[in-house]
Amino acid sequence: MPKMFGIWRRKMLEIPVNQAHLRGLAGLRFPLSSMSGILFVNSSPSTTSPLSKTSDATSDLFDQSALSTLAQRLVEAAKRAGADAADAVAVRGVSQGVEVRDGRVEESDRSEGDDVGLRVLVGQRQAVVSTNDISGDGIARLAERAVAMARVAPDDKYVGLADPSLLAREFADLDLLDRNIPTTSELERRACEAEAAGLAVKGVTKSGSASASSGIGGMVLVTSTGFHGTYL
């Protein structure tokens, strides 16, 4: 949901990671699915509706087919590696921002990233892994590591995937998505307006800076029991 701007200074630190990060979590609260059946989409308006007045590049931000395919591959790789059940989440985020001071641009940034998480279950044991490295045989290796971790994890009688009959099948249209993503020049204009508004306050003589930013993110959830849902 783009459209956030203010008159504070924001610093960002980005640390790229290119290897799988393994962590044994007690549980993953995102039931994902991939093998069959149920398709749920929770977005507003529908992610399949026609886009008007958007470029191809902007349209790509709303296309979650690649994320769906990735999550599907993760679950299938987990089953091939020996998991009894699995779920996967694929997340994509895009953000951009402009910072101005004294009416001039001081900093402009943009970040994009895809991340995936995989939970595997072997009997009553589970393990969770995540990565942003999906190149080459990264998916197969990630699944193999996850299964190996699960086999040495302690038993937990509470682990497991949700019963498909308990999953929601209808979602209200909450109108949560704004498809009008501001351009860099629009963000600059908003930041300048915010700074000018602050300087117009009686007693304010100097601006530390003002910034405007926007971002959009989506996720896909897939489970080996047949759930496949998306959110944007």
PDB file of C-alpha atoms in Angstrom:
ATOM      1  CA  MET A   1       0.000   0.000   0.000  1.00  0.00           C
ATOM      2  CA  PRO A   2       1.967   2.983  -1.216  1.00  0.00           C
ATOM      3  CA  LYS A   3       1.517   6.538  -0.055  1.00  0.00           C
ATOM      4  CA  MET A   4       3.529   7.210   3.048  1.00  0.00           C
ATOM      5  CA  PHE A   5       5.403  10.390   3.562  1.00  0.00           C
ATOM      6  CA  GLY A   6       6.642  12.514   6.397  1.00  0.00           C
ATOM      7  CA  ILE A   7       9.216  14.956   7.651  1.00  0.00           C
ATOM      8  CA  TRP A   8      11.579  12.676   9.506  1.00  0.00           C
ATOM      9  CA  ARG A   9      14.932  11.320   8.413  1.00  0.00           C
ATOM     10  CA  ARG A  10      15.110   7.643   7.634  1.00  0.00           C
ATOM     11  CA  LYS A  11      18.243   5.592   7.169  1.00  0.00           C
ATOM     12  CA  MET A  12      18.237   2.173   5.547  1.00  0.00           C
ATOM     13  CA  LEU A  13      20.767  -0.619   5.821  1.00  0.00           C
ATOM     14  CA  GLU A  14      20.609  -3.441   3.319  1.00  0.00           C
ATOM     15  CA  ILE A  15      22.660  -6.598   3.788  1.00  0.00           C
ATOM     16  CA  PRO A  16      22.510  -8.947   0.805  1.00  0.00           C
ATOM     17  CA  VAL A  17      22.618 -12.626   1.716  1.00  0.00           C
ATOM     18  CA  ASN A  18      23.311 -15.264  -0.898  1.00  0.00           C
ATOM     19  CA  GLN A  19      23.357 -18.472   1.108  1.00  0.00           C
ATOM     20  CA  ALA A  20      20.599 -20.395   2.805  1.00  0.00           C
ATOM     21  CA  HIS A  21      19.931 -19.509   6.424  1.00  0.00           C
ATOM     22  CA  LEU A  22      18.809 -22.465   8.452  1.00  0.00           C
ATOM     23  CA  ARG A  23      16.864 -22.058  11.606  1.00  0.00           C
ATOM     24  CA  GLY A  24      14.944 -24.649  13.617  1.00  0.00           C
ATOM     25  CA  LEU A  25      11.772 -22.849  14.537  1.00  0.00           C
ATOM     26  CA  ALA A  26       9.054 -24.269  16.710  1.00  0.00           C
ATOM     27  CA  GLY A  27       6.462 -23.586  14.030  1.00  0.00           C
ATOM     28  CA  LEU A  28       5.579 -21.740  10.882  1.00  0.00           C
ATOM     29  CA  ARG A  29       2.191 -20.096  10.934  1.00  0.00           C
ATOM     30  CA  PHE A  30       1.782 -19.896   7.198  1.00  0.00           C
ATOM     31  CA  PRO A  31       0.047 -22.962   5.782  1.00  0.00           C
ATOM     32  CA  LEU A  32       1.028 -23.113   2.136  1.00  0.00           C
ATOM     33  CA  SER A  33       0.224 -25.619  -0.466  1.00  0.00           C
ATOM     34  CA  SER A  34       0.989 -26.824  -3.839  1.00  0.00           C
ATOM     35  CA  MET A  35      -0.055 -30.213  -4.963  1.00  0.00           C
ATOM     36  CA  SER A  36      -3.715 -30.011  -5.786  1.00  0.00           C
ATOM     37  CA  GLY A  37      -6.961 -28.460  -5.494  1.00  0.00           C
ATOM     38  CA  ILE A  38      -7.804 -25.332  -3.623  1.00  0.00           C
ATOM     39  CA  LEU A  39      -6.917 -21.899  -4.958  1.00  0.00           C
ATOM     40  CA  PHE A  40      -7.558 -18.918  -2.713  1.00  0.00           C
ATOM     41  CA  VAL A  41      -6.691 -15.347  -3.610  1.00  0.00           C
ATOM     42  CA  ASN A  42      -6.948 -12.604  -1.017  1.00  0.00           C
ATOM     43  CA  SER A  43      -6.241  -9.259  -2.588  1.00  0.00           C
ATOM     44  CA  SER A  44      -8.130  -6.126  -3.410  1.00  0.00           C
ATOM     45  CA  PRO A  45      -8.962  -5.607  -6.153  1.00  0.00           C
ATOM     46  CA  SER A  46      -8.398  -9.026  -7.700  1.00  0.00           C
ATOM     47  CA  THR A  47      -4.843  -9.630  -8.843  1.00  0.00           C
ATOM     48  CA  THR A  48      -6.245 -10.978 -12.083  1.00  0.00           C
ATOM     49  CA  SER A  49      -8.264  -7.905 -12.943  1.00  0.00           C
ATOM     50  CA  PRO A  50      -7.159  -5.733 -15.874  1.00  0.00           C
ATOM     51  CA  LEU A  51      -4.688  -3.021 -15.046  1.00  0.00           C
ATOM     52  CA  SER A  52      -5.345   0.417 -16.402  1.00  0.00           C
ATOM     53  CA  LYS A  53      -2.854   3.213 -16.823  1.00  0.00           C
ATOM     54  CA  THR A  54       0.101   1.139 -15.669  1.00  0.00           C
ATOM     55  CA  SER A  55       3.283   0.292 -17.515  1.00  0.00           C
ATOM     56  CA  ASP A  56       4.420  -3.280 -18.106  1.00  0.00           C
ATOM     57  CA  ALA A  57       7.018  -2.838 -15.376  1.00  0.00           C
ATOM     58  CA  THR A  58       4.375  -1.788 -12.889  1.00  0.00           C
ATOM     59  CA  SER A  59       2.064  -4.588 -13.964  1.00  0.00           C
ATOM     60  CA  ASP A  60       4.811  -7.092 -13.178  1.00  0.00           C
ATOM     61  CA  LEU A  61       4.634  -6.049  -9.523  1.00  0.00           C
ATOM     62  CA  PHE A  62       1.101  -7.442  -9.318  1.00  0.00           C
ATOM     63  CA  ASP A  63       1.851 -10.708 -11.133  1.00  0.00           C
ATOM     64  CA  GLN A  64       2.441 -13.414  -8.519  1.00  0.00           C
ATOM     65  CA  SER A  65       2.626 -16.332 -10.929  1.00  0.00           C
ATOM     66  CA  ALA A  66       6.408 -16.609 -10.552  1.00  0.00           C
ATOM     67  CA  LEU A  67       6.092 -16.699  -6.759  1.00  0.00           C
ATOM     68  CA  SER A  68       3.394 -19.359  -7.025  1.00  0.00           C
ATOM     69  CA  THR A  69       5.606 -21.514  -9.230  1.00  0.00           C
ATOM     70  CA  LEU A  70       8.521 -21.079  -6.830  1.00  0.00           C
ATOM     71  CA  ALA A  71       6.485 -22.111  -3.786  1.00  0.00           C
ATOM     72  CA  GLN A  72       5.132 -25.101  -5.696  1.00  0.00           C
ATOM     73  CA  ARG A  73       8.672 -26.210  -6.573  1.00  0.00           C
ATOM     74  CA  LEU A  74       9.747 -25.906  -2.946  1.00  0.00           C
ATOM     75  CA  VAL A  75       6.988 -28.180  -1.695  1.00  0.00           C
ATOM     76  CA  GLU A  76       7.586 -30.722  -4.443  1.00  0.00           C
ATOM     77  CA  ALA A  77      11.341 -30.704  -3.710  1.00  0.00           C
ATOM     78  CA  ALA A  78      10.617 -31.325  -0.028  1.00  0.00           C
ATOM     79  CA  LYS A  79       8.449 -34.344  -0.845  1.00  0.00           C
ATOM     80  CA  ARG A  80      11.152 -35.739  -3.130  1.00  0.00           C
ATOM     81  CA  ALA A  81      13.719 -35.268  -0.361  1.00  0.00           C
ATOM     82  CA  GLY A  82      11.677 -37.447   1.992  1.00  0.00           C
ATOM     83  CA  ALA A  83       9.298 -35.105   3.814  1.00  0.00           C
ATOM     84  CA  ASP A  84       5.923 -36.507   4.788  1.00  0.00           C
ATOM     85  CA  ALA A  85       4.366 -33.054   4.424  1.00  0.00           C
ATOM     86  CA  ALA A  86       5.554 -29.539   3.714  1.00  0.00           C
ATOM     87  CA  ASP A  87       4.466 -25.964   3.268  1.00  0.00           C
ATOM     88  CA  ALA A  88       6.223 -23.045   1.624  1.00  0.00           C
ATOM     89  CA  VAL A  89       5.948 -19.288   1.528  1.00  0.00           C
ATOM     90  CA  ALA A  90       7.360 -17.019  -1.162  1.00  0.00           C
ATOM     91  CA  VAL A  91       7.483 -13.289  -0.475  1.00  0.00           C
ATOM     92  CA  ARG A  92       8.252 -10.366  -2.776  1.00  0.00           C
ATOM     93  CA  GLY A  93       8.806  -6.774  -1.721  1.00  0.00           C
ATOM     94  CA  VAL A  94       9.529  -3.597  -3.667  1.00  0.00           C
ATOM     95  CA  SER A  95      10.096  -0.196  -2.113  1.00  0.00           C
ATOM     96  CA  GLN A  96      11.408   3.182  -3.181  1.00  0.00           C
ATOM     97  CA  GLY A  97      12.015   6.461  -1.439  1.00  0.00           C
ATOM     98  CA  VAL A  98      13.298  10.002  -1.903  1.00  0.00           C
ATOM     99  CA  GLU A  99      14.846  12.246   0.738  1.00  0.00           C
ATOM    100  CA  VAL A 100      15.138  15.999   0.267  1.00  0.00           C
ATOM    101  CA  ARG A 101      16.721  18.845   2.193  1.00  0.00           C
ATOM    102  CA  ASP A 102      16.297  22.531   1.476  1.00  0.00           C
ATOM    103  CA  GLY A 103      14.152  21.638  -1.525  1.00  0.00           C
ATOM    104  CA  ARG A 104      16.807  19.464  -3.196  1.00  0.00           C
ATOM    105  CA  VAL A 105      17.147  15.701  -3.433  1.00  0.00           C
ATOM    106  CA  GLU A 106      19.741  14.312  -1.045  1.00  0.00           C
ATOM    107  CA  GLU A 107      19.085  10.609  -1.467  1.00  0.00           C
ATOM    108  CA  SER A 108      17.037   8.296  -3.619  1.00  0.00           C
ATOM    109  CA  ASP A 109      16.771   4.563  -3.015  1.00  0.00           C
ATOM    110  CA  ARG A 110      14.972   1.544  -4.364  1.00  0.00           C
ATOM    111  CA  SER A 111      15.042  -2.054  -3.183  1.00  0.00           C
ATOM    112  CA  GLU A 112      13.569  -5.258  -4.524  1.00  0.00           C
ATOM    113  CA  GLY A 113      13.773  -8.736  -3.114  1.00  0.00           C
ATOM    114  CA  ASP A 114      12.310 -12.222  -3.170  1.00  0.00           C
ATOM    115  CA  ASP A 115      12.548 -14.517  -0.148  1.00  0.00           C
ATOM    116  CA  VAL A 116      11.302 -18.031   0.413  1.00  0.00           C
ATOM    117  CA  GLY A 117      10.669 -20.164   3.471  1.00  0.00           C
ATOM    118  CA  LEU A 118      10.091 -23.895   3.653  1.00  0.00           C
ATOM    119  CA  ARG A 119       8.752 -26.024   6.509  1.00  0.00           C
ATOM    120  CA  VAL A 120       9.083 -29.788   6.288  1.00  0.00           C
ATOM    121  CA  LEU A 121       7.543 -32.450   8.504  1.00  0.00           C
ATOM    122  CA  VAL A 122       8.924 -35.932   9.023  1.00  0.00           C
ATOM    123  CA  GLY A 123       6.559 -37.804  11.288  1.00  0.00           C
ATOM    124  CA  GLN A 124       6.010 -35.519  14.274  1.00  0.00           C
ATOM    125  CA  ARG A 125       9.263 -33.659  13.683  1.00  0.00           C
ATOM    126  CA  GLN A 126       9.682 -30.461  11.748  1.00  0.00           C
ATOM    127  CA  ALA A 127      12.277 -27.964  10.570  1.00  0.00           C
ATOM    128  CA  VAL A 128      12.058 -24.560   8.921  1.00  0.00           C
ATOM    129  CA  VAL A 129      14.575 -23.039   6.519  1.00  0.00           C
ATOM    130  CA  SER A 130      14.659 -19.808   4.542  1.00  0.00           C
ATOM    131  CA  THR A 131      16.770 -18.341   1.770  1.00  0.00           C
ATOM    132  CA  ASN A 132      16.931 -15.748  -0.959  1.00  0.00           C
ATOM    133  CA  ASP A 133      19.256 -17.859  -3.098  1.00  0.00           C
ATOM    134  CA  ILE A 134      17.116 -19.794  -5.552  1.00  0.00           C
ATOM    135  CA  SER A 135      19.666 -20.102  -8.345  1.00  0.00           C
ATOM    136  CA  GLY A 136      20.893 -23.380  -9.797  1.00  0.00           C
ATOM    137  CA  ASP A 137      20.102 -26.347  -7.562  1.00  0.00           C
ATOM    138  CA  GLY A 138      19.438 -24.088  -4.579  1.00  0.00           C
ATOM    139  CA  ILE A 139      15.860 -25.313  -4.113  1.00  0.00           C
ATOM    140  CA  ALA A 140      16.826 -28.996  -4.071  1.00  0.00           C
ATOM    141  CA  ARG A 141      19.669 -28.375  -1.623  1.00  0.00           C
ATOM    142  CA  LEU A 142      17.424 -26.280   0.607  1.00  0.00           C
ATOM    143  CA  ALA A 143      14.830 -29.055   0.760  1.00  0.00           C
ATOM    144  CA  GLU A 144      17.456 -31.709   1.502  1.00  0.00           C
ATOM    145  CA  ARG A 145      18.890 -29.646   4.351  1.00  0.00           C
ATOM    146  CA  ALA A 146      15.450 -29.035   5.795  1.00  0.00           C
ATOM    147  CA  VAL A 147      14.593 -32.743   5.789  1.00  0.00           C
ATOM    148  CA  ALA A 148      17.948 -33.602   7.365  1.00  0.00           C
ATOM    149  CA  MET A 149      17.251 -31.072  10.131  1.00  0.00           C
ATOM    150  CA  ALA A 150      13.758 -32.407  10.725  1.00  0.00           C
ATOM    151  CA  ARG A 151      15.016 -35.962  11.150  1.00  0.00           C
ATOM    152  CA  VAL A 152      17.154 -34.951  14.132  1.00  0.00           C
ATOM    153  CA  ALA A 153      14.621 -32.572  15.668  1.00  0.00           C
ATOM    154  CA  PRO A 154      12.648 -33.620  18.772  1.00  0.00           C
ATOM    155  CA  ASP A 155       9.126 -34.969  18.377  1.00  0.00           C
ATOM    156  CA  ASP A 156       6.323 -32.451  18.777  1.00  0.00           C
ATOM    157  CA  LYS A 157       2.803 -33.827  19.012  1.00  0.00           C
ATOM    158  CA  TYR A 158       1.351 -30.453  18.009  1.00  0.00           C
ATOM    159  CA  VAL A 159       3.036 -30.037  14.615  1.00  0.00           C
ATOM    160  CA  GLY A 160       1.175 -30.626  11.372  1.00  0.00           C
ATOM    161  CA  LEU A 161      -0.685 -28.961   8.544  1.00  0.00           C
ATOM    162  CA  ALA A 162      -4.203 -27.667   8.928  1.00  0.00           C
ATOM    163  CA  ASP A 163      -7.033 -29.920   7.853  1.00  0.00           C
ATOM    164  CA  PRO A 164      -8.077 -28.720   4.362  1.00  0.00           C
ATOM    165  CA  SER A 165     -11.723 -28.790   5.467  1.00  0.00           C
ATOM    166  CA  LEU A 166     -10.959 -26.071   8.024  1.00  0.00           C
ATOM    167  CA  LEU A 167      -9.516 -23.593   5.521  1.00  0.00           C
ATOM    168  CA  ALA A 168     -11.426 -20.493   4.502  1.00  0.00           C
ATOM    169  CA  ARG A 169     -12.751 -20.468   0.971  1.00  0.00           C
ATOM    170  CA  GLU A 170     -14.201 -16.980   0.678  1.00  0.00           C
ATOM    171  CA  PHE A 171     -12.604 -13.632   1.458  1.00  0.00           C
ATOM    172  CA  ALA A 172     -14.157 -10.208   1.776  1.00  0.00           C
ATOM    173  CA  ASP A 173     -12.942  -7.484  -0.571  1.00  0.00           C
ATOM    174  CA  LEU A 174     -11.253  -5.154   1.932  1.00  0.00           C
ATOM    175  CA  ASP A 175      -9.947  -2.721  -0.711  1.00  0.00           C
ATOM    176  CA  LEU A 176      -6.416  -2.862   0.730  1.00  0.00           C
ATOM    177  CA  LEU A 177      -4.390  -2.423  -2.440  1.00  0.00           C
ATOM    178  CA  ASP A 178      -3.585   0.868  -4.155  1.00  0.00           C
ATOM    179  CA  ARG A 179      -2.372   0.118  -7.670  1.00  0.00           C
ATOM    180  CA  ASN A 180      -1.305   3.702  -8.344  1.00  0.00           C
ATOM    181  CA  ILE A 181       2.365   3.454  -7.434  1.00  0.00           C
ATOM    182  CA  PRO A 182       3.955   6.922  -7.277  1.00  0.00           C
ATOM    183  CA  THR A 183       6.896   7.708  -9.520  1.00  0.00           C
ATOM    184  CA  THR A 184      10.198   9.010  -8.220  1.00  0.00           C
ATOM    185  CA  SER A 185       9.298  12.528  -9.293  1.00  0.00           C
ATOM    186  CA  GLU A 186       5.988  12.252  -7.428  1.00  0.00           C
ATOM    187  CA  LEU A 187       7.773  11.128  -4.281  1.00  0.00           C
ATOM    188  CA  GLU A 188      10.163  14.064  -4.635  1.00  0.00           C
ATOM    189  CA  ARG A 189       7.228  16.444  -4.925  1.00  0.00           C
ATOM    190  CA  ARG A 190       5.565  15.016  -1.826  1.00  0.00           C
ATOM    191  CA  ALA A 191       8.762  15.178   0.181  1.00  0.00           C
ATOM    192  CA  CYS A 192       9.254  18.812  -0.804  1.00  0.00           C
ATOM    193  CA  GLU A 193       5.671  19.591   0.177  1.00  0.00           C
ATOM    194  CA  ALA A 194       6.195  17.927   3.561  1.00  0.00           C
ATOM    195  CA  GLU A 195       9.361  19.901   4.146  1.00  0.00           C
ATOM    196  CA  ALA A 196       7.684  23.144   3.119  1.00  0.00           C
ATOM    197  CA  ALA A 197       4.800  22.436   5.480  1.00  0.00           C
ATOM    198  CA  GLY A 198       7.230  21.945   8.342  1.00  0.00           C
ATOM    199  CA  LEU A 199       9.142  25.112   7.553  1.00  0.00           C
ATOM    200  CA  ALA A 200       5.880  27.040   7.413  1.00  0.00           C
ATOM    201  CA  VAL A 201       5.318  26.378  11.124  1.00  0.00           C
ATOM    202  CA  LYS A 202       6.055  29.448  13.207  1.00  0.00           C
ATOM    203  CA  GLY A 203       9.441  29.203  14.860  1.00  0.00           C
ATOM    204  CA  VAL A 204      10.850  26.575  12.477  1.00  0.00           C
ATOM    205  CA  THR A 205      13.811  27.953  10.553  1.00  0.00           C
ATOM    206  CA  LYS A 206      15.664  24.852   9.379  1.00  0.00           C
ATOM    207  CA  SER A 207      14.794  21.409   8.059  1.00  0.00           C
ATOM    208  CA  GLY A 208      16.835  18.340   8.862  1.00  0.00           C
ATOM    209  CA  SER A 209      15.267  16.671   5.821  1.00  0.00           C
ATOM    210  CA  ALA A 210      11.973  15.260   4.643  1.00  0.00           C
ATOM    211  CA  SER A 211      11.244  12.026   2.854  1.00  0.00           C
ATOM    212  CA  ALA A 212       8.543  10.252   0.917  1.00  0.00           C
ATOM    213  CA  SER A 213       8.451   6.558   0.228  1.00  0.00           C
ATOM    214  CA  SER A 214       6.205   3.845  -1.113  1.00  0.00           C
ATOM    215  CA  GLY A 215       6.259   0.090  -1.086  1.00  0.00           C
ATOM    216  CA  ILE A 216       4.312  -2.964  -2.093  1.00  0.00           C
ATOM    217  CA  GLY A 217       4.669  -6.560  -1.049  1.00  0.00           C
ATOM    218  CA  GLY A 218       2.958  -9.858  -1.645  1.00  0.00           C
ATOM    219  CA  MET A 219       3.190 -13.466  -0.630  1.00  0.00           C
ATOM    220  CA  VAL A 220       2.183 -16.914  -1.788  1.00  0.00           C
ATOM    221  CA  LEU A 221       1.332 -19.809   0.531  1.00  0.00           C
ATOM    222  CA  VAL A 222       1.413 -23.420  -0.651  1.00  0.00           C
ATOM    223  CA  THR A 223       0.988 -26.724   1.234  1.00  0.00           C
ATOM    224  CA  SER A 224       1.388 -30.340   0.275  1.00  0.00           C
ATOM    225  CA  THR A 225      -2.235 -30.954   1.264  1.00  0.00           C
ATOM    226  CA  GLY A 226      -3.618 -28.839  -1.548  1.00  0.00           C
ATOM    227  CA  PHE A 227      -3.827 -25.257  -0.276  1.00  0.00           C
ATOM    228  CA  HIS A 228      -2.632 -22.514  -2.606  1.00  0.00           C
ATOM    229  CA  GLY A 229      -3.295 -18.931  -1.585  1.00  0.00           C
ATOM    230  CA  THR A 230      -1.906 -15.527  -2.476  1.00  0.00           C
ATOM    231  CA  TYR A 231      -1.960 -12.159  -0.803  1.00  0.00           C
ATOM    232  CA  LEU A 232      -1.010  -8.753  -2.196  1.00  0.00           C
TER     233      LEU A 232
END
